[in-house]
Short mmCIF file of C-alpha atoms in Angstrom, two decimals:
data_model
loop_
_atom_site.label_atom_id
_atom_site.label_comp_id
_atom_site.label_asym_id
_atom_site.label_seq_id
_atom_site.Cartn_x
_atom_site.Cartn_y
_atom_site.Cartn_z
CA MET A 1 8.16 15.56 21.41
CA GLU A 2 10.51 15.92 18.48
CA ASN A 3 13.45 15.40 20.87
CA ILE A 4 12.10 12.56 22.60
CA VAL A 5 11.49 10.97 19.25
CA SER A 6 15.14 11.46 17.88
CA GLN A 7 16.65 10.54 21.00
CA LEU A 8 15.01 7.37 21.60
CA GLN A 9 15.04 6.35 17.68
CA SER A 10 17.13 3.30 17.44
CA ILE A 11 15.44 0.87 14.84
CA SER A 12 17.85 -0.43 12.33
CA ILE A 13 17.48 -0.19 8.64
CA ASN A 14 17.23 -3.99 8.31
CA SER A 15 14.11 -4.08 10.58
CA TYR A 16 12.19 -1.87 7.91
CA ILE A 17 13.65 -3.95 4.88
CA TRP A 18 12.32 -7.18 6.65
CA LEU A 19 8.83 -5.53 7.34
CA SER A 20 8.58 -4.22 4.01
CA SER A 21 9.58 -7.48 2.40
CA ILE A 22 7.26 -9.48 4.42
CA LEU A 23 4.42 -7.09 3.54
CA PHE A 24 5.10 -7.16 -0.29
CA THR A 25 5.34 -10.95 0.06
CA ILE A 26 1.85 -11.17 1.57
CA GLY A 27 0.70 -8.81 -1.18
CA VAL A 28 1.99 -11.17 -4.06
CA MET A 29 0.41 -14.14 -2.14
CA GLY A 30 -2.92 -12.20 -2.25
CA VAL A 31 -2.76 -11.75 -6.12
CA LEU A 32 -1.94 -15.41 -6.51
CA ILE A 33 -4.47 -16.84 -4.19
CA ARG A 34 -7.48 -15.01 -4.34
CA ARG A 35 -10.12 -15.09 -7.28
CA ASN A 36 -12.14 -12.03 -6.39
CA ALA A 37 -10.92 -9.21 -8.32
CA ILE A 38 -11.36 -6.41 -5.77
CA VAL A 39 -9.26 -8.36 -3.00
CA VAL A 40 -6.64 -8.80 -5.97
CA PHE A 41 -6.81 -4.97 -6.35
CA MET A 42 -6.48 -4.43 -2.45
CA SER A 43 -3.35 -6.68 -2.34
CA ILE A 44 -1.75 -4.54 -5.06
CA GLU A 45 -2.44 -1.59 -2.74
CA MET A 46 -0.73 -3.29 0.09
CA MET A 47 2.39 -3.87 -2.21
CA LEU A 48 2.36 -0.17 -2.94
CA ASN A 49 2.20 0.60 0.52
CA SER A 50 5.28 -1.62 1.52
CA VAL A 51 7.28 0.06 -0.95
CA ASN A 52 6.15 3.49 0.29
CA LEU A 53 7.20 2.66 3.87
CA LEU A 54 10.82 1.37 2.60
CA LEU A 55 11.13 4.67 0.58
CA ALA A 56 10.21 6.60 3.67
CA ALA A 57 12.59 4.66 5.91
CA PHE A 58 15.44 5.07 3.45
CA SER A 59 14.78 8.89 3.15
CA VAL A 60 15.03 9.58 6.75
CA TYR A 61 18.06 7.03 6.70
CA HIS A 62 19.94 9.28 3.98
CA ASN A 63 18.50 12.55 5.60
CA ASP A 64 17.41 13.38 2.12
CA PRO A 65 13.64 14.68 1.69
CA SER A 66 13.52 13.41 -2.07
CA GLY A 67 12.24 9.90 -0.98
CA GLN A 68 9.40 11.43 0.66
CA VAL A 69 8.55 13.48 -2.20
CA TYR A 70 8.48 10.30 -4.26
CA VAL A 71 6.23 8.55 -1.74
CA PHE A 72 3.77 11.47 -2.31
CA PHE A 73 3.83 11.12 -6.18
CA ILE A 74 3.29 7.39 -5.56
CA MET A 75 0.27 8.19 -3.55
CA VAL A 76 -1.20 10.60 -6.20
CA VAL A 77 -0.55 7.88 -8.80
CA ALA A 78 -2.20 5.23 -6.74
CA ALA A 79 -5.38 7.38 -6.28
CA ALA A 80 -5.74 8.00 -10.01
CA GLU A 81 -4.99 4.38 -10.83
CA VAL A 82 -7.69 3.14 -8.04
CA ALA A 83 -10.30 5.39 -9.68
CA VAL A 84 -9.83 3.95 -13.18
CA GLY A 85 -9.46 0.37 -12.03
CA LEU A 86 -12.74 0.46 -9.81
CA ALA A 87 -14.47 2.03 -12.96
CA LEU A 88 -13.16 -1.01 -15.04
CA LEU A 89 -14.33 -3.58 -12.33
CA VAL A 90 -17.82 -1.94 -12.48
CA MET A 91 -17.91 -2.16 -16.35
CA ILE A 92 -16.74 -5.76 -16.30
CA TYR A 93 -19.39 -6.53 -13.55
CA ARG A 94 -22.13 -4.92 -15.58
CA ASN A 95 -21.21 -6.97 -18.82
CA THR A 96 -20.57 -10.43 -17.11
CA GLN A 97 -22.38 -10.23 -13.64
CA THR A 98 -19.28 -11.38 -12.08
CA ILE A 99 -15.77 -10.34 -10.83
CA ASP A 100 -14.16 -13.71 -10.75
CA ILE A 101 -10.86 -13.24 -12.41
CA ASN A 102 -10.88 -16.67 -13.84
CA PHE A 103 -13.77 -15.46 -16.45
CA LEU A 104 -11.59 -12.75 -17.66
CA ASN A 105 -9.01 -14.97 -19.57
CA LYS A 106 -9.68 -13.78 -23.06
CA LEU A 107 -6.22 -11.87 -23.19
CA LYS A 108 -4.39 -14.79 -21.27
CA TRP A 109 -2.70 -16.73 -23.98
CA MET B 1 13.68 1.43 23.84
CA PHE B 2 10.22 2.80 23.84
CA SER B 3 10.15 3.40 20.14
CA THR B 4 11.68 -0.20 19.47
CA ILE B 5 8.53 -1.51 21.47
CA LEU B 6 6.27 0.58 19.63
CA PHE B 7 8.02 -0.35 16.03
CA TYR B 8 7.24 -4.32 17.07
CA VAL B 9 3.46 -3.65 18.08
CA LEU B 10 2.88 -1.59 15.09
CA SER B 11 4.76 -4.23 13.03
CA VAL B 12 2.76 -7.20 14.53
CA ILE B 13 -0.54 -5.24 13.81
CA LEU B 14 0.43 -4.49 10.39
CA VAL B 15 1.34 -7.95 9.33
CA PHE B 16 -1.75 -9.47 11.06
CA SER B 17 -4.02 -7.26 9.40
CA SER B 18 -2.46 -7.80 6.09
CA LEU B 19 -2.79 -11.60 6.51
CA MET B 20 -6.30 -11.05 7.20
CA VAL B 21 -6.92 -9.11 4.28
CA VAL B 22 -5.86 -12.02 2.16
CA PHE B 23 -7.40 -14.72 4.09
CA THR B 24 -10.81 -13.48 5.02
CA LYS B 25 -13.99 -14.53 3.13
CA LYS B 26 -16.01 -11.52 2.80
CA PRO B 27 -14.76 -8.49 0.68
CA VAL B 28 -16.11 -6.11 3.25
CA ASN B 29 -14.06 -7.52 5.99
CA SER B 30 -10.77 -7.26 3.78
CA VAL B 31 -11.58 -3.59 3.37
CA LEU B 32 -11.89 -3.11 6.98
CA PHE B 33 -8.57 -4.76 7.74
CA LEU B 34 -7.00 -2.84 5.14
CA ILE B 35 -8.07 0.38 6.91
CA VAL B 36 -6.27 -1.12 10.01
CA SER B 37 -3.06 -1.72 8.18
CA PHE B 38 -3.13 1.69 6.67
CA PHE B 39 -3.30 3.21 10.24
CA ALA B 40 -0.57 1.04 11.27
CA ILE B 41 1.68 2.15 8.31
CA SER B 42 0.80 5.96 9.41
CA GLY B 43 2.04 4.97 12.70
CA HIS B 44 5.48 3.74 11.28
CA TYR B 45 5.36 7.15 9.40
CA ILE B 46 5.14 9.06 12.75
CA LEU B 47 7.68 6.84 14.18
CA LEU B 48 9.91 7.81 11.32
CA ASN B 49 9.30 11.50 12.13
CA ALA B 50 7.47 11.83 8.76
CA GLN B 51 4.36 13.60 10.11
CA PHE B 52 3.27 15.00 6.52
CA LEU B 53 3.22 11.40 5.00
CA ALA B 54 1.50 10.19 8.09
CA VAL B 55 -1.34 12.76 7.39
CA VAL B 56 -1.56 12.23 3.80
CA ASN B 57 -1.52 8.55 4.11
CA ILE B 58 -4.63 8.59 6.36
CA ILE B 59 -6.41 11.31 4.26
CA VAL B 60 -5.69 9.75 0.73
CA TYR B 61 -5.74 6.05 1.62
CA ALA B 62 -7.96 5.52 4.50
CA GLY B 63 -10.13 8.22 3.55
CA ALA B 64 -10.52 8.33 -0.36
CA ILE B 65 -9.26 5.03 -1.70
CA MET B 66 -11.00 2.80 1.01
CA VAL B 67 -14.35 4.86 0.72
CA LEU B 68 -14.07 4.15 -3.12
CA PHE B 69 -13.63 0.35 -2.37
CA LEU B 70 -16.42 0.11 0.14
CA PHE B 71 -18.89 1.97 -2.20
CA THR B 72 -18.02 -0.22 -5.09
CA ILE B 73 -18.57 -3.37 -2.91
CA MET B 74 -21.77 -2.00 -1.78
CA LEU B 75 -23.20 -0.85 -5.08
CA LEU B 76 -22.51 -4.06 -6.86
CA ASN B 77 -23.54 -6.15 -3.80
CA LEU B 78 -20.52 -8.14 -3.90
CA ASN B 79 -20.53 -9.14 -0.28
CA LYS B 80 -21.01 -12.71 -0.81
CA GLU B 81 -18.99 -15.87 0.29
CA THR B 82 -19.73 -17.48 -2.88
CA GLU B 83 -16.13 -16.99 -4.33
CA PRO B 84 -15.34 -20.27 -5.95
CA LYS B 85 -12.13 -21.92 -4.54
CA LYS B 86 -8.66 -22.33 -6.33
CA PRO B 87 -7.39 -25.80 -6.03
CA VAL B 88 -5.31 -26.62 -2.76
CA LEU B 89 -2.22 -27.28 -5.00
CA ILE B 90 -2.33 -23.72 -6.46
CA LYS B 91 -2.41 -22.25 -3.05
CA ILE B 92 0.47 -24.22 -1.87
CA ILE B 93 2.36 -23.26 -5.04
CA ALA B 94 1.50 -19.63 -4.42
CA VAL B 95 2.66 -19.57 -0.85
CA ILE B 96 5.84 -21.34 -1.76
CA THR B 97 6.43 -18.65 -4.43
CA GLY B 98 5.86 -15.96 -2.04
CA CYS B 99 8.19 -17.45 0.59
CA LEU B 100 10.88 -17.55 -2.10
CA LEU B 101 10.40 -13.91 -3.22
CA ALA B 102 10.85 -12.87 0.52
CA ILE B 103 13.92 -14.96 0.75
CA THR B 104 15.32 -13.38 -2.45
CA LEU B 105 14.41 -9.76 -1.29
CA ILE B 106 15.76 -10.12 2.19
CA GLY B 107 18.94 -11.93 1.30
CA SER B 108 19.82 -9.50 -1.65
CA LEU B 109 19.66 -6.53 0.87
CA LYS B 110 21.41 -8.68 3.59
CA GLY B 111 24.91 -6.98 3.41
CA ILE B 112 23.70 -3.63 4.31
CA ASP B 113 25.04 -2.07 7.51
CA ASN B 114 23.05 -2.47 10.57
CA ALA B 115 22.99 1.36 11.47
CA PRO B 116 19.93 2.85 13.16
CA VAL B 117 17.74 4.75 11.08
CA GLN B 118 17.78 8.29 12.58
CA ASN B 119 21.27 9.57 13.78
CA PHE B 120 21.25 12.95 12.60
CA SER B 121 20.90 16.03 14.59
CA ASP B 122 18.77 17.85 12.03
CA ASN B 123 15.99 15.31 11.49
CA SER B 124 12.97 17.61 10.37
CA ILE B 125 13.10 16.49 6.90
CA GLY B 126 9.67 14.92 7.23
CA LEU B 127 8.11 18.18 8.27
CA ILE B 128 5.78 19.98 5.76
CA LYS B 129 8.22 23.11 5.46
CA ASN B 130 11.06 21.10 4.04
CA LEU B 131 9.08 18.76 2.12
CA GLY B 132 7.18 21.77 0.33
CA LYS B 133 10.62 23.52 -0.43
CA SER B 134 11.67 20.27 -2.12
CA LEU B 135 8.34 19.84 -3.93
CA PHE B 136 8.50 23.39 -5.39
CA THR B 137 11.87 23.69 -6.32
CA ASP B 138 13.19 20.31 -7.63
CA PHE B 139 10.08 18.38 -8.11
CA VAL B 140 7.94 21.37 -9.49
CA VAL B 141 7.60 19.80 -13.01
CA PRO B 142 6.17 16.30 -11.97
CA PHE B 143 4.07 18.03 -9.39
CA GLU B 144 2.39 20.21 -12.44
CA LEU B 145 2.25 16.93 -14.43
CA THR B 146 0.16 15.39 -11.68
CA SER B 147 -2.62 17.67 -12.50
CA VAL B 148 -2.56 16.45 -16.06
CA LEU B 149 -2.65 12.87 -14.71
CA PHE B 150 -5.69 13.52 -12.61
CA LEU B 151 -7.59 15.17 -15.53
CA ALA B 152 -6.87 12.17 -17.77
CA SER B 153 -8.04 9.85 -15.00
CA ILE B 154 -11.13 11.92 -14.42
CA VAL B 155 -12.06 11.73 -18.15
CA GLY B 156 -11.13 7.91 -18.51
CA THR B 157 -13.13 7.20 -15.46
CA LEU B 158 -16.21 8.94 -16.75
CA MET B 159 -15.69 7.44 -20.09
CA ILE B 160 -15.39 3.74 -18.82
CA GLY B 161 -18.11 4.34 -16.25
CA LYS B 162 -21.12 5.66 -18.21
CA LYS B 163 -23.76 3.30 -19.81
CA GLU B 164 -23.71 3.09 -23.48
#
């Protein structure tokens, strides 16, 4: 199975750059377009995932395991960040009865 | 040839489900499409011969983080379509800004050589044996620091989440 994968592998690094750029852009557009805080949060997760994919691709490209270890650490930090962020969302909802981000503009200017 | 077709199929699934995350109305549907996109990313990891990352991606992202999102949406009863709309002008400006960002990102990395990703005879770096060696020799200090990070995250979550 591994030999088959290695023999047939012929995808250029440019394809991964294109894919990750498109994914990151979709995440940025999600942050800019939506007003629901949970969907904004999911868009941020999508941006993290696109960067993870590009890191893994470059790690294989350079035959260096450090990139994949770095992806592992990014996943660890993302898990901690999601726990704290969702707790913040629950607290905001408890206080204001909404998670519309346009109501959370006290720190905007 | 087979892996190229698989790459494009996975990419189409990934981009489509990511677009649906942004453009569906109900948050629960967004979460479900996000799970589909995480599975597609795991497929990409398997295609890159990074099996450990594929398994960890499914366990951590599709398993733990998405369950957290679903529980938050269901506990707060947020699955309503009453999200107020932003003006159309803001949306158009957002899309144009995103396309400019994509053009900048792709254009800045355009000069890179068009070599295939895997042309090594030893391509077993994604297996858990090599990653474990690297993790416990070169990266042992950050690995131990993540435990402190998780402890801080647990304490912070409990402090924020508890009722006064």
